[in-house]
Amino acid sequence: MKKFSISTSIVSAALALPLLGATAQAQDLSDAQLQAARYSELGDMLTVTEAQGRFAWMQKCYDGLLVELWEQMFDTRDIVSKEEKLRQLKELWLSADKIAAGKAQYVTFANEDFSNPYDWVAGTSDNQACTLMPPEYQPVALKTTVLSHNYCDNASFDNEWEWISKVTIEDFEHQSGTKAHTMVSGKVVTLPANRSVKVSITPGNLEPDFPSYVVARVWVDWDHNGQLDNSEMVYKSASDGVFKFTMDIPADVPEGTTLMRIATDAGGGSDNACSRVQYGEVEDYLVTVR
């Protein structure tokens, strides 16, 4: 089993704890590393059931890696069996109290720079076959479940010519390159209840001197039911430039974290948030209303 380093294993405190846990010494991270972690695009947003499945899958396929994580988290010279190490890790991450609170924890993987160029993700059930992790990947975060539901998948068929280059929501900003789908999971965006916020969406174009005419749509699961209903589409417009608008935040949104989906499509697209985008990109964000 390859020896994995976890020297940069931290993500935004709103979502995760350092992999070394409370028993380890604090690690010094550069501002650039913290920024990369805070706005990471690791995706891999699991529900409680999927977090339990992630541990079971790793226990089947990468039990040696779990043992290495235990050894770096627990500072002890006592002889502890592999079975006991795995039991302690499972209790630490998936105790009954954490599961009841919807705060199960799970390991996610990527490059040291928090990117996932191969779009590889670990399994979420021990019924899934073992897959080979890219050799340069390592555990980069111990993430905490924040969503209660799985959402429908969506991505573009073609993102070579058009994509989403930048999204701003008040003082929050996320910039990225071309992808069919991006899950921005490194930060929960806080929205003020019963107020309006300024939003901008900047399309990316392969030929910036000849920008494409695209349709932009935004949905937010305000009622936290795991569905991005047509009635929850908060914005729709067509342009060949930057989209700028204000988004009204309801006053009675349930507590917790929910999903906001942004899609651009040069093919026109659909008001159905689950319908595949033709030419553009889909980006998902975590939001909470307070």
Coordinates of C-alpha atoms in Angstrom, one line a residue, residues 33-284:
Q33 CA -3.4 26.5 0.6
L34 CA -6.2 27.7 2.8
Q35 CA -7.7 29.6 -0.1
A36 CA -7.5 26.6 -2.3
A37 CA -9.2 24.4 0.4
R38 CA -11.9 27.0 1.1
Y39 CA -13.0 27.2 -2.5
S40 CA -12.2 23.6 -3.5
E41 CA -14.0 21.9 -6.3
L42 CA -13.7 18.4 -4.8
G43 CA -17.4 17.8 -5.1
D44 CA -18.1 14.4 -3.5
M45 CA -20.9 15.8 -1.4
L46 CA -22.3 12.7 0.4
T47 CA -25.4 12.1 2.5
V48 CA -25.2 10.2 5.8
T49 CA -26.0 6.9 4.1
E50 CA -23.3 7.5 1.5
A51 CA -20.8 8.5 4.2
Q52 CA -21.4 5.1 5.9
G53 CA -21.0 3.5 2.5
R54 CA -17.7 5.3 1.9
F55 CA -16.2 3.9 5.1
A56 CA -17.4 0.4 4.1
W57 CA -16.0 0.7 0.6
M58 CA -12.6 1.9 2.0
Q59 CA -12.6 -0.9 4.5
K60 CA -13.0 -3.3 1.7
C61 CA -10.7 -1.7 -0.8
Y62 CA -8.2 0.5 1.1
D63 CA -8.1 -0.8 4.7
G64 CA -4.4 -0.2 4.8
L65 CA -5.0 3.5 4.1
L66 CA -7.5 3.7 6.9
V67 CA -4.9 2.2 9.2
E68 CA -2.4 4.8 8.2
L69 CA -4.9 7.5 8.9
W70 CA -5.5 6.1 12.3
E71 CA -1.8 5.9 13.1
Q72 CA -1.4 9.6 12.2
M73 CA -4.5 10.6 14.2
F74 CA -3.8 8.7 17.4
D75 CA -0.5 9.3 19.1
T76 CA 0.1 6.1 20.9
R77 CA 2.7 3.4 21.2
D78 CA 0.3 0.8 22.4
I79 CA -0.2 -2.3 20.2
V80 CA -3.6 -2.0 18.7
S81 CA -5.0 -4.5 16.2
K82 CA -6.1 -3.5 12.7
E83 CA -9.7 -4.4 13.6
E84 CA -9.7 -2.1 16.6
K85 CA -8.1 0.7 14.7
L86 CA -10.9 0.5 12.1
R87 CA -13.5 0.3 14.8
Q88 CA -12.2 3.5 16.5
L89 CA -12.1 5.4 13.2
K90 CA -15.7 4.3 12.4
E91 CA -16.8 5.4 15.8
L92 CA -15.0 8.7 15.5
W93 CA -16.5 9.5 12.1
L94 CA -19.8 7.7 12.2
S95 CA -20.9 7.5 15.8
A96 CA -24.7 7.2 16.5
D97 CA -24.7 10.8 17.8
K98 CA -23.1 12.2 14.6
I99 CA -25.4 10.1 12.4
A100 CA -28.5 11.3 14.3
A101 CA -27.4 14.9 13.8
G102 CA -26.7 14.4 10.1
K103 CA -23.0 15.2 10.6
A104 CA -21.3 12.0 9.6
Q105 CA -17.7 12.4 8.3
Y106 CA -15.9 10.8 5.4
V107 CA -12.6 11.0 3.6
T108 CA -12.3 12.5 0.2
F109 CA -9.3 12.4 -2.2
A110 CA -7.5 14.6 -4.7
N111 CA -4.2 16.1 -5.7
E112 CA -2.3 18.1 -3.1
D113 CA -3.6 21.3 -4.7
F114 CA -7.2 20.1 -4.0
S115 CA -7.9 19.5 -7.6
N116 CA -9.4 16.4 -9.1
P117 CA -8.2 16.3 -12.7
Y118 CA -9.2 12.6 -13.3
D119 CA -12.7 13.0 -11.8
W120 CA -11.9 10.0 -9.6
V121 CA -14.0 9.5 -6.5
A122 CA -14.0 6.8 -3.9
G123 CA -17.0 4.4 -3.7
T124 CA -20.0 5.0 -1.6
S125 CA -21.1 1.4 -1.0
D126 CA -19.2 -1.9 -0.3
N127 CA -21.3 -3.3 -3.1
Q128 CA -19.3 -1.2 -5.5
A129 CA -16.2 -2.7 -7.1
C130 CA -12.8 -1.4 -6.0
T131 CA -11.2 1.1 -8.4
L132 CA -7.6 2.2 -8.7
M133 CA -6.9 5.6 -7.2
P134 CA -4.6 7.8 -9.4
P135 CA -1.1 7.4 -8.0
E136 CA -0.6 11.1 -7.2
Y137 CA -3.9 11.3 -5.2
Q138 CA -4.1 11.4 -1.4
P139 CA -6.6 12.0 1.3
V140 CA -7.1 15.7 1.4
A141 CA -10.1 16.3 3.6
L142 CA -12.3 14.8 6.2
K143 CA -15.6 16.3 5.1
T144 CA -18.8 16.6 7.1
T145 CA -22.2 15.7 5.6
V146 CA -24.3 18.8 5.2
L147 CA -26.9 17.8 2.6
S148 CA -29.9 15.6 3.6
H149 CA -30.7 14.6 0.0
N150 CA -29.1 13.6 -3.2
Y151 CA -29.9 15.9 -6.1
C152 CA -30.3 14.9 -9.8
D153 CA -27.2 14.9 -11.8
N154 CA -26.6 17.4 -14.6
A155 CA -23.7 18.3 -16.8
S156 CA -23.2 19.6 -20.3
F157 CA -22.7 17.4 -23.4
D158 CA -20.1 19.9 -24.7
N159 CA -18.2 22.5 -22.7
E160 CA -15.3 23.2 -25.2
W161 CA -16.6 26.5 -26.5
E162 CA -18.7 27.8 -23.6
W163 CA -18.6 27.4 -19.8
I164 CA -19.0 29.4 -16.5
S165 CA -15.9 31.4 -15.8
K166 CA -16.9 33.3 -12.6
V167 CA -19.8 33.5 -10.2
T168 CA -20.1 36.2 -7.5
I169 CA -22.7 36.4 -4.8
E170 CA -22.1 39.6 -2.8
D171 CA -18.5 39.2 -1.6
F172 CA -18.3 35.5 -2.4
E173 CA -16.5 34.8 -5.7
H174 CA -15.7 31.5 -7.5
Q175 CA -13.6 31.3 -10.7
S176 CA -13.0 28.2 -12.7
G177 CA -12.0 26.8 -16.0
T178 CA -14.1 24.8 -18.4
K179 CA -15.9 21.7 -17.0
A180 CA -19.1 19.9 -17.8
H181 CA -20.1 20.1 -14.2
T182 CA -18.6 21.6 -11.1
M183 CA -19.5 21.0 -7.5
V184 CA -18.2 23.8 -5.4
S185 CA -18.1 22.1 -2.1
G186 CA -15.4 23.9 -0.2
K187 CA -17.6 26.7 1.3
V188 CA -21.2 27.2 2.3
V189 CA -22.5 30.6 1.0
T190 CA -24.6 32.4 3.6
L191 CA -27.6 34.3 2.3
P192 CA -29.5 36.8 4.4
A193 CA -33.1 35.9 5.0
N194 CA -35.8 38.3 3.6
R195 CA -33.3 40.4 1.7
S196 CA -31.9 40.7 -1.8
V197 CA -28.3 39.9 -2.8
K198 CA -26.3 40.9 -5.9
V199 CA -25.3 38.0 -8.2
S200 CA -23.2 37.9 -11.4
I201 CA -22.4 35.1 -13.7
T202 CA -19.6 35.5 -16.2
P203 CA -19.6 33.1 -19.1
G204 CA -16.3 31.8 -20.5
N205 CA -15.7 31.5 -24.2
L206 CA -13.1 29.8 -26.3
E207 CA -13.2 32.8 -28.6
P208 CA -13.7 35.8 -26.2
D209 CA -13.7 38.2 -29.1
F210 CA -16.8 36.4 -30.5
P211 CA -18.8 35.5 -27.3
S212 CA -21.6 33.0 -27.6
Y213 CA -25.2 34.0 -26.9
V214 CA -26.2 31.8 -23.9
V215 CA -29.1 31.3 -21.6
A216 CA -28.3 31.4 -17.8
R217 CA -30.6 29.8 -15.2
V218 CA -30.4 29.6 -11.4
W219 CA -32.4 27.3 -9.1
V220 CA -32.3 27.1 -5.3
D221 CA -33.9 24.3 -3.3
W222 CA -35.5 26.7 -0.8
D223 CA -37.7 24.1 0.9
H224 CA -34.9 21.6 1.3
N225 CA -36.8 18.7 -0.2
G226 CA -34.0 17.5 -2.5
Q227 CA -35.7 18.7 -5.7
L228 CA -34.9 21.7 -7.8
D229 CA -38.5 22.5 -8.9
N230 CA -39.3 24.7 -11.8
S231 CA -41.0 27.1 -9.3
E232 CA -37.6 27.4 -7.5
M233 CA -35.9 28.9 -10.6
V234 CA -34.9 32.3 -9.4
Y235 CA -33.3 33.7 -12.5
K236 CA -33.4 33.2 -16.3
S237 CA -32.0 35.4 -19.0
A238 CA -30.1 35.3 -22.3
S239 CA -27.0 37.4 -23.2
D240 CA -23.6 37.3 -24.8
G241 CA -22.1 39.2 -21.8
V242 CA -22.0 39.1 -18.0
F243 CA -25.3 38.4 -16.3
K244 CA -26.0 40.7 -13.3
F245 CA -29.1 40.5 -11.2
T246 CA -30.5 40.6 -7.7
M247 CA -31.8 37.5 -6.0
D248 CA -34.6 37.8 -3.4
I249 CA -34.1 35.5 -0.4
P250 CA -37.3 34.2 1.2
A251 CA -37.9 34.9 4.9
D252 CA -39.0 31.3 5.9
V253 CA -36.3 29.0 4.5
P254 CA -35.6 26.0 6.8
E255 CA -32.4 25.8 8.7
G256 CA -29.5 23.9 7.3
T257 CA -27.6 23.7 4.0
T258 CA -29.3 23.4 0.6
L259 CA -28.3 23.4 -3.1
M260 CA -28.1 26.2 -5.6
R261 CA -27.6 25.2 -9.3
I262 CA -26.4 27.5 -12.0
A263 CA -26.5 26.5 -15.6
T264 CA -25.5 28.2 -18.9
D265 CA -26.4 26.8 -22.3
A266 CA -25.7 28.1 -25.7
G267 CA -28.3 25.6 -26.9
G268 CA -31.1 27.3 -25.1
G269 CA -31.4 24.8 -22.3
S270 CA -34.4 23.8 -20.2
D271 CA -36.3 25.2 -17.2
N272 CA -36.0 21.6 -15.8
A273 CA -32.8 21.7 -13.6
C274 CA -32.3 18.0 -14.3
S275 CA -32.3 18.2 -18.1
R276 CA -28.8 17.9 -19.6
V277 CA -27.2 21.1 -20.8
Q278 CA -26.1 21.1 -24.5
Y279 CA -23.3 23.6 -24.7
G280 CA -22.1 25.2 -21.5
E281 CA -21.6 24.2 -17.9
V282 CA -23.5 23.4 -14.7
E283 CA -22.2 24.5 -11.3
D284 CA -23.7 23.5 -8.0

